[in-house]
Structures are given as structure tokens and as C-alpha cells.
């Protein structure tokens, strides 16, 4: 007879709950939302049916519903019309930028939430790249002053945490200095520390129409085959003053989440990206998987790997699930 019988600890739900190592609370979730200019607009993202592009009025309602379910962290991305894009992403820090105006209004109405921005040129760039493009090359240092202006404008608008997402060098240090010089010492930085050149961003680029016009992002985003390089990135971001280290995508990079959370003291965030959500939705819509069961399992695995904060388009559905509601896609 076996003396050790691990099954004894699985015998009923009460016992399983008692010994459960990972409990994912709704408080750990960050809901990403797409904002568009205008009024009374709500457009479903075809390749990511749980997500919509909202005009501010609808976005406010969505935030209110999420707050009622216990979500207090929101990451907002702007869908900018092609006519406002240029080579230098000048709209990103323009006075009349709808994204910046919206942030101020959202924070006026909901004081207790955390608003997280995206700092990168791609939503505003006519080249669709995250940096300045010259003769087909994506420039590193020449992009910095643009990111500095964008960051200060976002902090001024009321964003609590800035998310530099271009995966180029020296971002966190430069932005930290720009913020501090402008008096925004309390504005945090969630650095996209280990962001991979992944095929999983497709639906996001559909949502924002932000795909690169030529080439790919492999000279700045990380090679999916590498893990040690993530440690170098994490070291640099830590030294440069990041407040959070992010791994992105999440599900296909659980080993990276684990290794950063084992080796660094800063809180690890993980971005469960659009393509990772879309895959699950597609299978659930075909009846091949059960959303009510698969969705919480996926999010729990990201937390188990070591992520403290999780960005997912499923955040609201997870909160509904935790509230005892039946969720479907
Ligand atoms: C761009 C940015 C991207 C995402 C977040 N910020 C796309 C990209 O790098 O091309 C992707 C998020 C997702 O797929 O959900 N700076």
C-alpha cells in the first residue's frame, strides 16, 4: 500500500480550497480598452469579439460596469484616424488629442481607479512603427524626445502609470527623467520589459489599424526563442527606474514570467494579448472548449507562474465569473 496518497488532498472542494496555492482575485486584473474619437460609437473588434472600440461616452459606461464588478485598473489605447497620423507621431502630444482629454475626464469622474497608458509611436505613426523611420531603419535615440513629450502629456492628462511599449533601448531612464523634470515624480512606469516579436498581436493591430506599413518589429521586439535576454532587459529597466516589469505575451511566455518573478524584486505584470484571447474565443465559439472553465484556468496559470498584475481582455468576464455569473462568448 502507498503511504503517500496525494489524492487525499483533492477529495472534495472544501479540501481543495483549503490547500489551493493560487487564488486569482479580480483586484489583480487590468482591463484593456480601446478608445475612439466621437460620440455614441461602439464597434466590435472582428478578430477579438470580447473587445470594442468605444467613444468616450460608451467607454465611461464600460468602466463603470467594470468598477461595479471590482476592477479598478484600466489600460487605454487610442484608435487614431489615418488623417491624424504623421512620421513623427505629433498627434500623440497634441493639445486637442482625444486620448489625453478622455484620460482627464475619466479621472475626474472615477477618482479611485488606476489609468494606464501606452507610450509608443505606432498608434500615431504613418509608418505604423513604434519608432521614427528613416530609410527603412527604425531609429532608437532619435525617437526618445517624442516619447518624452508623449509621456509628459499623458502624465499631465492624469494617467497614473505610463506603459512604454516600444522595446527599444533607454526608454525607462529617459522617460523617468522627463517626468521628474516636469514635476511628475509620482507617475509610475510599467515597462514592457520582455515584449516579444509575436504573431499574437494581430487582433490588437486590427483594432487600432496600427500594423507596420512595411517590414516587421523584429529589430526591436525580442526573439521568441530567447529567455536569457529577458534578464538583461529586466536588469536595465530596474536600474533605469521602472516600477513594474511586464512580460508580453503571457501564456506562451510563462517561463519568462516565472524567471523574472524569481530573480527580480519588482512586481511582474503579464499581458495576456489579443491573439491569445482570440484563440480561446474561437475554440469556445465552435463549442470545442468551454469558456466558463477554460478562461479562468488560463488566467490562473498566468498568476501561478508569478504575475502579480494581469492585463487581459477577459478581465471583465473573469470578474463576472467570480461574481457567480454564467459567462459565454
Ligand atoms: C504597441 C502595442 C502592441 C500591443 C500593445 N501595445 C502591438 C504591437 O507591438 O504591435 C499588443 C497588445 C495585444 O496584442 O493585445 N505599442
Coordinates of C-alpha atoms in Angstrom, one line a residue, residues 13 16 41 46 49 63 78 97 113 226 234 257 317:
X13 CA -14.0 21.1 -2.9
X16 CA -9.1 21.6 -2.5
X41 CA -19.9 54.8 -31.0
X46 CA -14.0 41.4 -35.5
X49 CA -15.2 39.6 -30.2
X63 CA -15.5 51.5 -16.9
X78 CA -6.3 55.1 -28.8
X97 CA -5.7 64.8 -28.5
X113 CA -9.2 53.9 -10.4
X226 CA 15.2 33.8 -26.2
X234 CA 14.8 43.3 -16.7
X257 CA 7.2 35.3 -16.1
X317 CA -15.7 38.3 -17.8

